[in-house]
mmCIF file with all atom_site columns, C-alpha atoms in Angstrom:
data_model
loop_
_atom_site.group_PDB
_atom_site.id
_atom_site.type_symbol
_atom_site.label_atom_id
_atom_site.label_alt_id
_atom_site.label_comp_id
_atom_site.label_asym_id
_atom_site.label_entity_id
_atom_site.label_seq_id
_atom_site.pdbx_PDB_ins_code
_atom_site.Cartn_x
_atom_site.Cartn_y
_atom_site.Cartn_z
_atom_site.occupancy
_atom_site.B_iso_or_equiv
_atom_site.pdbx_formal_charge
_atom_site.auth_seq_id
_atom_site.auth_comp_id
_atom_site.auth_asym_id
_atom_site.auth_atom_id
_atom_site.pdbx_PDB_model_num
ATOM 1   C CA . THR A 1 1   ? -0.110 0.220  -0.147 1.00 65.00 ? 1   THR A CA 1
ATOM 2   C CA . ARG A 1 2   ? 2.944  2.239  -0.045 1.00 64.00 ? 2   ARG A CA 1
ATOM 3   C CA . SER A 1 3   ? 3.111  4.894  -2.720 1.00 74.00 ? 3   SER A CA 1
ATOM 4   C CA . VAL A 1 4   ? 5.434  4.317  -5.407 1.00 77.00 ? 4   VAL A CA 1
ATOM 5   C CA . PHE A 1 5   ? 8.192  6.696  -6.432 1.00 76.00 ? 5   PHE A CA 1
ATOM 6   C CA . GLU A 1 6   ? 10.438 6.843  -9.056 1.00 80.00 ? 6   GLU A CA 1
ATOM 7   C CA . HIS A 1 7   ? 13.641 7.241  -6.670 1.00 75.00 ? 7   HIS A CA 1
ATOM 8   C CA . ARG A 1 8   ? 14.175 6.328  -3.064 1.00 68.00 ? 8   ARG A CA 1
ATOM 9   C CA . ALA A 1 9   ? 17.263 7.304  -1.035 1.00 68.00 ? 9   ALA A CA 1
ATOM 10  C CA . VAL A 1 10  ? 19.363 5.702  1.635  1.00 63.00 ? 10  VAL A CA 1
ATOM 11  C CA . LEU A 1 11  ? 21.576 7.591  3.951  1.00 59.00 ? 11  LEU A CA 1
ATOM 12  C CA . LEU A 1 12  ? 24.499 5.672  5.721  1.00 58.00 ? 12  LEU A CA 1
ATOM 13  C CA . GLY A 1 13  ? 26.426 7.473  8.221  1.00 56.00 ? 13  GLY A CA 1
ATOM 14  C CA . GLU A 1 14  ? 29.888 6.955  9.893  1.00 57.00 ? 14  GLU A CA 1
ATOM 15  C CA . ASP A 1 15  ? 30.119 4.483  12.763 1.00 55.00 ? 15  ASP A CA 1
ATOM 16  C CA . ILE A 1 16  ? 30.296 6.565  15.631 1.00 49.00 ? 16  ILE A CA 1
ATOM 17  C CA . VAL A 1 17  ? 29.461 4.221  18.474 1.00 49.00 ? 17  VAL A CA 1
ATOM 18  C CA . THR A 1 18  ? 31.147 5.382  21.887 1.00 50.00 ? 18  THR A CA 1
ATOM 19  C CA . GLY A 1 19  ? 30.609 3.789  25.374 1.00 50.00 ? 19  GLY A CA 1
ATOM 20  C CA . THR A 1 20  ? 29.914 0.336  26.402 1.00 58.00 ? 20  THR A CA 1
ATOM 21  C CA . ALA A 1 21  ? 26.252 -0.200 25.031 1.00 58.00 ? 21  ALA A CA 1
ATOM 22  C CA . VAL A 1 22  ? 26.610 -1.599 21.293 1.00 63.00 ? 22  VAL A CA 1
ATOM 23  C CA . PRO A 1 23  ? 23.462 -0.330 19.279 1.00 66.00 ? 23  PRO A CA 1
ATOM 24  C CA . ASP A 1 24  ? 21.784 -2.984 17.172 1.00 71.00 ? 24  ASP A CA 1
ATOM 25  C CA . PRO A 1 25  ? 22.490 -1.990 13.387 1.00 75.00 ? 25  PRO A CA 1
ATOM 26  C CA . ARG A 1 26  ? 18.653 -3.493 12.517 1.00 81.00 ? 26  ARG A CA 1
ATOM 27  C CA . ILE A 1 27  ? 17.317 -0.572 14.967 1.00 85.00 ? 27  ILE A CA 1
ATOM 28  C CA . VAL A 1 28  ? 16.694 2.862  14.267 1.00 85.00 ? 28  VAL A CA 1
ATOM 29  C CA . PHE A 1 29  ? 14.295 5.177  16.436 1.00 85.00 ? 29  PHE A CA 1
ATOM 30  C CA . VAL A 1 30  ? 11.999 7.401  14.147 1.00 83.00 ? 30  VAL A CA 1
ATOM 31  C CA . PHE A 1 31  ? 10.285 10.387 15.968 1.00 83.00 ? 31  PHE A CA 1
ATOM 32  C CA . SER A 1 32  ? 7.336  11.132 14.166 1.00 77.00 ? 32  SER A CA 1
ATOM 33  C CA . GLY A 1 33  ? 6.301  15.061 13.156 1.00 72.00 ? 33  GLY A CA 1
ATOM 34  C CA . GLN A 1 34  ? 3.051  16.981 13.538 1.00 70.00 ? 34  GLN A CA 1
ATOM 35  C CA . GLY A 1 35  ? -0.206 15.119 12.890 1.00 66.00 ? 35  GLY A CA 1
ATOM 36  C CA . SER A 1 36  ? 0.668  11.832 15.060 1.00 68.00 ? 36  SER A CA 1
ATOM 37  C CA . GLN A 1 37  ? -0.242 13.724 18.169 1.00 72.00 ? 37  GLN A CA 1
ATOM 38  C CA . ARG A 1 38  ? -3.409 13.232 20.076 1.00 73.00 ? 38  ARG A CA 1
ATOM 39  C CA . VAL A 1 39  ? -4.979 14.103 23.392 1.00 76.00 ? 39  VAL A CA 1
ATOM 40  C CA . GLY A 1 40  ? -3.814 11.935 26.314 1.00 79.00 ? 40  GLY A CA 1
ATOM 41  C CA . MET A 1 41  ? -0.870 10.521 24.513 1.00 81.00 ? 41  MET A CA 1
ATOM 42  C CA . GLY A 1 42  ? 1.363  8.793  26.944 1.00 86.00 ? 42  GLY A CA 1
ATOM 43  C CA . GLU A 1 43  ? -0.895 8.830  29.907 1.00 90.00 ? 43  GLU A CA 1
ATOM 44  C CA . GLN A 1 44  ? -1.330 4.892  30.063 1.00 92.00 ? 44  GLN A CA 1
ATOM 45  C CA . LEU A 1 45  ? 2.613  4.743  29.760 1.00 91.00 ? 45  LEU A CA 1
ATOM 46  C CA . ALA A 1 46  ? 3.128  7.352  32.383 1.00 93.00 ? 46  ALA A CA 1
ATOM 47  C CA . ALA A 1 47  ? 0.734  5.580  34.880 1.00 95.00 ? 47  ALA A CA 1
ATOM 48  C CA . ALA A 1 48  ? 2.487  2.028  34.128 1.00 94.00 ? 48  ALA A CA 1
ATOM 49  C CA . PHE A 1 49  ? 6.085  3.099  34.160 1.00 94.00 ? 49  PHE A CA 1
ATOM 50  C CA . PRO A 1 50  ? 7.632  5.528  36.673 1.00 96.00 ? 50  PRO A CA 1
ATOM 51  C CA . LEU A 1 51  ? 10.868 6.117  34.313 1.00 96.00 ? 51  LEU A CA 1
ATOM 52  C CA . PHE A 1 52  ? 8.693  7.243  31.200 1.00 94.00 ? 52  PHE A CA 1
ATOM 53  C CA . ALA A 1 53  ? 6.568  9.601  33.727 1.00 95.00 ? 53  ALA A CA 1
ATOM 54  C CA . ARG A 1 54  ? 9.568  11.205 34.918 1.00 95.00 ? 54  ARG A CA 1
ATOM 55  C CA . LEU A 1 55  ? 11.523 11.615 31.708 1.00 94.00 ? 55  LEU A CA 1
ATOM 56  C CA . HIS A 1 56  ? 8.203  13.226 30.328 1.00 91.00 ? 56  HIS A CA 1
ATOM 57  C CA . ARG A 1 57  ? 7.976  15.822 33.167 1.00 90.00 ? 57  ARG A CA 1
ATOM 58  C CA . GLN A 1 58  ? 11.673 16.416 32.885 1.00 90.00 ? 58  GLN A CA 1
ATOM 59  C CA . VAL A 1 59  ? 11.582 17.402 29.252 1.00 88.00 ? 59  VAL A CA 1
ATOM 60  C CA . TRP A 1 60  ? 8.058  19.491 29.958 1.00 84.00 ? 60  TRP A CA 1
ATOM 61  C CA . ASP A 1 61  ? 10.007 21.263 32.255 1.00 82.00 ? 61  ASP A CA 1
ATOM 62  C CA . LEU A 1 62  ? 12.993 22.018 30.055 1.00 82.00 ? 62  LEU A CA 1
ATOM 63  C CA . LEU A 1 63  ? 10.450 23.105 27.522 1.00 76.00 ? 63  LEU A CA 1
ATOM 64  C CA . ASP A 1 64  ? 8.811  25.435 30.022 1.00 71.00 ? 64  ASP A CA 1
ATOM 65  C CA . VAL A 1 65  ? 5.210  24.699 28.693 1.00 65.00 ? 65  VAL A CA 1
ATOM 66  C CA . ALA A 1 66  ? 2.101  23.990 30.561 1.00 63.00 ? 66  ALA A CA 1
ATOM 67  C CA . ASP A 1 67  ? -0.929 22.063 29.752 1.00 61.00 ? 67  ASP A CA 1
ATOM 68  C CA . LEU A 1 68  ? -1.603 22.549 25.867 1.00 63.00 ? 68  LEU A CA 1
ATOM 69  C CA . ASP A 1 69  ? -3.857 22.012 22.875 1.00 64.00 ? 69  ASP A CA 1
ATOM 70  C CA . VAL A 1 70  ? -1.870 19.438 21.028 1.00 62.00 ? 70  VAL A CA 1
ATOM 71  C CA . ASP A 1 71  ? -3.747 20.385 17.836 1.00 64.00 ? 71  ASP A CA 1
ATOM 72  C CA . ASP A 1 72  ? -1.924 23.884 17.851 1.00 68.00 ? 72  ASP A CA 1
ATOM 73  C CA . THR A 1 73  ? 1.233  23.579 15.900 1.00 68.00 ? 73  THR A CA 1
ATOM 74  C CA . GLY A 1 74  ? 2.964  25.466 18.600 1.00 70.00 ? 74  GLY A CA 1
ATOM 75  C CA . TYR A 1 75  ? 2.174  22.893 21.003 1.00 74.00 ? 75  TYR A CA 1
ATOM 76  C CA . ALA A 1 76  ? 2.348  19.701 18.929 1.00 76.00 ? 76  ALA A CA 1
ATOM 77  C CA . GLN A 1 77  ? 6.105  19.749 18.172 1.00 78.00 ? 77  GLN A CA 1
ATOM 78  C CA . PRO A 1 78  ? 7.110  19.939 22.046 1.00 79.00 ? 78  PRO A CA 1
ATOM 79  C CA . ALA A 1 79  ? 4.397  17.320 23.011 1.00 81.00 ? 79  ALA A CA 1
ATOM 80  C CA . LEU A 1 80  ? 5.490  14.960 20.492 1.00 83.00 ? 80  LEU A CA 1
ATOM 81  C CA . PHE A 1 81  ? 9.057  15.745 21.520 1.00 84.00 ? 81  PHE A CA 1
ATOM 82  C CA . ALA A 1 82  ? 8.437  15.196 24.910 1.00 86.00 ? 82  ALA A CA 1
ATOM 83  C CA . LEU A 1 83  ? 6.550  11.856 24.475 1.00 88.00 ? 83  LEU A CA 1
ATOM 84  C CA . GLN A 1 84  ? 9.477  10.433 22.267 1.00 89.00 ? 84  GLN A CA 1
ATOM 85  C CA . VAL A 1 85  ? 11.974 11.440 24.509 1.00 90.00 ? 85  VAL A CA 1
ATOM 86  C CA . ALA A 1 86  ? 10.302 9.631  27.353 1.00 93.00 ? 86  ALA A CA 1
ATOM 87  C CA . LEU A 1 87  ? 9.786  6.761  24.968 1.00 91.00 ? 87  LEU A CA 1
ATOM 88  C CA . PHE A 1 88  ? 13.296 6.658  24.069 1.00 91.00 ? 88  PHE A CA 1
ATOM 89  C CA . GLY A 1 89  ? 14.574 6.257  27.402 1.00 93.00 ? 89  GLY A CA 1
ATOM 90  C CA . LEU A 1 90  ? 12.018 3.904  28.250 1.00 93.00 ? 90  LEU A CA 1
ATOM 91  C CA . LEU A 1 91  ? 13.324 1.238  25.488 1.00 91.00 ? 91  LEU A CA 1
ATOM 92  C CA . GLU A 1 92  ? 16.863 2.046  26.552 1.00 89.00 ? 92  GLU A CA 1
ATOM 93  C CA . SER A 1 93  ? 16.211 1.072  30.095 1.00 92.00 ? 93  SER A CA 1
ATOM 94  C CA . TRP A 1 94  ? 15.176 -2.378 28.643 1.00 90.00 ? 94  TRP A CA 1
ATOM 95  C CA . GLY A 1 95  ? 18.389 -2.593 26.975 1.00 87.00 ? 95  GLY A CA 1
ATOM 96  C CA . VAL A 1 96  ? 17.095 -1.445 23.360 1.00 87.00 ? 96  VAL A CA 1
ATOM 97  C CA . ARG A 1 97  ? 19.858 0.254  21.762 1.00 85.00 ? 97  ARG A CA 1
ATOM 98  C CA . PRO A 1 98  ? 19.064 1.893  18.250 1.00 86.00 ? 98  PRO A CA 1
ATOM 99  C CA . ARG A 1 99  ? 22.041 2.470  15.631 1.00 83.00 ? 99  ARG A CA 1
ATOM 100 C CA . ALA A 1 100 ? 20.376 5.988  14.672 1.00 83.00 ? 100 ALA A CA 1
ATOM 101 C CA . VAL A 1 101 ? 17.926 8.424  15.588 1.00 85.00 ? 101 VAL A CA 1
ATOM 102 C CA . ILE A 1 102 ? 16.164 10.188 12.967 1.00 83.00 ? 102 ILE A CA 1
ATOM 103 C CA . GLY A 1 103 ? 12.746 12.239 12.945 1.00 80.00 ? 103 GLY A CA 1
ATOM 104 C CA . HIS A 1 104 ? 10.448 14.478 10.981 1.00 70.00 ? 104 HIS A CA 1
ATOM 105 C CA . SER A 1 105 ? 9.891  17.879 11.811 1.00 65.00 ? 105 SER A CA 1
ATOM 106 C CA . VAL A 1 106 ? 10.794 17.484 15.169 1.00 54.00 ? 106 VAL A CA 1
#
């Protein structure tokens, strides 16, 4: 069901692995862009995983934003960023190490 394009591209980066954790070359985290947000996103994860809740709150504090309308462009981006950073931290705590992190408009 994917669109068929005349051309596709692949970007290969340098090996910049540092530290003791070795990323899995098959795993890439993709931060989605505006349009994927919804009211209440992350609430169930925050209730189930204290680490997710803590990381999410830390990002909110850094962004200095209060409760917001996630359908407003100016707030959708910070809302998605906070959610995705917290998701990244939760997955990382389970030993999931991506080879790369990419994003769309975030």
